[in-house]
Amino acid sequence: MVVGLDGTGVGVAVVDSGIAATDHDFVVKNGTSSRIVYSQSFVSGENTTDYYGHGTHVAGIIGGNGLDSTGPLFARTFKGVAPNVT
């Protein structure tokens, strides 16, 4: 990662199976709110819950902040390529 380029001020759209909004890797730096600003299902009668995990995985590669892999029990922190995008 280039120092200072973390995706701040950039919005990214992920069109996939959904994103788990409760995943800690998608919260703002202070941990008080989600960086997921909009969700929509394109399947009639379905909600935006990510039943398959693929959309959450893709979103994590793009913008995961590493919160769920940070702490004394972890040897490494895994972040996405732009950990501060919305």
One Martini backbone bead per residue (centre of mass of N, CA, C, O) as a GRO file, in nm:
protein
   86
    1MET     BB    1   0.098   0.035   0.021
    2VAL     BB    2   0.045   0.362  -0.010
    3VAL     BB    3   0.114   0.623   0.157
    4GLY     BB    4  -0.207   0.788   0.204
    5LEU     BB    5  -0.359   0.553   0.032
    6ASP     BB    6  -0.699   0.448   0.153
    7GLY     BB    7  -0.982   0.576   0.015
    8THR     BB    8  -1.039   0.848   0.093
    9GLY     BB    9  -1.333   0.972  -0.065
   10VAL     BB   10  -1.420   0.689  -0.175
   11GLY     BB   11  -1.647   0.521  -0.389
   12VAL     BB   12  -1.787   0.183  -0.390
   13ALA     BB   13  -1.916  -0.069  -0.603
   14VAL     BB   14  -2.095  -0.377  -0.519
   15VAL     BB   15  -2.191  -0.639  -0.739
   16ASP     BB   16  -2.357  -0.892  -0.556
   17SER     BB   17  -2.465  -1.101  -0.280
   18GLY     BB   18  -2.360  -0.895  -0.079
   19ILE     BB   19  -2.325  -0.740   0.259
   20ALA     BB   20  -2.209  -0.766   0.578
   21ALA     BB   21  -2.294  -0.512   0.791
   22THR     BB   22  -2.173  -0.654   1.069
   23ASP     BB   23  -1.896  -0.623   0.977
   24HIS     BB   24  -1.612  -0.477   1.119
   25ASP     BB   25  -1.451  -0.410   0.840
   26PHE     BB   26  -1.702  -0.174   0.777
   27VAL     BB   27  -1.601   0.051   0.961
   28VAL     BB   28  -1.516   0.314   1.097
   29LYS     BB   29  -1.243   0.409   1.273
   30ASN     BB   30  -1.424   0.453   1.550
   31GLY     BB   31  -1.670   0.223   1.531
   32THR     BB   32  -1.981   0.360   1.498
   33SER     BB   33  -2.001   0.301   1.177
   34SER     BB   34  -2.086   0.231   0.863
   35ARG     BB   35  -1.954   0.223   0.519
   36ILE     BB   36  -2.230   0.134   0.433
   37VAL     BB   37  -2.463   0.332   0.235
   38TYR     BB   38  -2.580   0.099   0.032
   39SER     BB   39  -2.863  -0.123  -0.046
   40GLN     BB   40  -2.955  -0.370  -0.309
   41SER     BB   41  -3.200  -0.564  -0.459
   42PHE     BB   42  -3.239  -0.753  -0.782
   43VAL     BB   43  -3.434  -0.953  -0.627
   44SER     BB   44  -3.733  -1.055  -0.600
   45GLY     BB   45  -3.797  -1.084  -0.248
   46GLU     BB   46  -3.512  -0.992  -0.165
   47ASN     BB   47  -3.255  -0.924   0.028
   48THR     BB   48  -2.915  -0.806   0.135
   49THR     BB   49  -2.826  -1.064   0.230
   50ASP     BB   50  -2.526  -1.266   0.265
   51TYR     BB   51  -2.559  -1.604   0.211
   52TYR     BB   52  -2.261  -1.670   0.057
   53GLY     BB   53  -2.003  -1.442   0.099
   54HIS     BB   54  -1.889  -1.310  -0.163
   55GLY     BB   55  -1.942  -1.004  -0.128
   56THR     BB   56  -1.782  -0.978   0.137
   57HIS     BB   57  -1.514  -1.069   0.022
   58VAL     BB   58  -1.483  -0.853  -0.197
   59ALA     BB   59  -1.511  -0.608  -0.006
   60GLY     BB   60  -1.259  -0.685   0.166
   61ILE     BB   61  -1.048  -0.656  -0.057
   62ILE     BB   62  -1.110  -0.357  -0.095
   63GLY     BB   63  -1.222  -0.240   0.232
   64GLY     BB   64  -1.085  -0.373   0.458
   65ASN     BB   65  -0.961  -0.280   0.796
   66GLY     BB   66  -0.879  -0.534   1.004
   67LEU     BB   67  -1.042  -0.566   1.275
   68ASP     BB   68  -1.086  -0.896   1.269
   69SER     BB   69  -0.733  -0.908   1.264
   70THR     BB   70  -0.706  -0.762   1.551
   71GLY     BB   71  -0.473  -0.853   1.805
   72PRO     BB   72  -0.332  -1.079   2.034
   73LEU     BB   73  -0.431  -1.344   1.849
   74PHE     BB   74  -0.271  -1.199   1.613
   75ALA     BB   75  -0.006  -1.187   1.371
   76ARG     BB   76  -0.206  -1.044   1.161
   77THR     BB   77  -0.321  -0.790   0.937
   78PHE     BB   78  -0.613  -0.775   0.722
   79LYS     BB   79  -0.635  -0.575   0.437
   80GLY     BB   80  -0.737  -0.387   0.206
   81VAL     BB   81  -0.652  -0.175  -0.057
   82ALA     BB   82  -0.902   0.030   0.068
   83PRO     BB   83  -0.973   0.078   0.409
   84ASN     BB   84  -1.158   0.379   0.357
   85VAL     BB   85  -1.391   0.317   0.198
   86THR     BB   86  -1.750   0.347   0.083
   0.00000   0.00000   0.00000
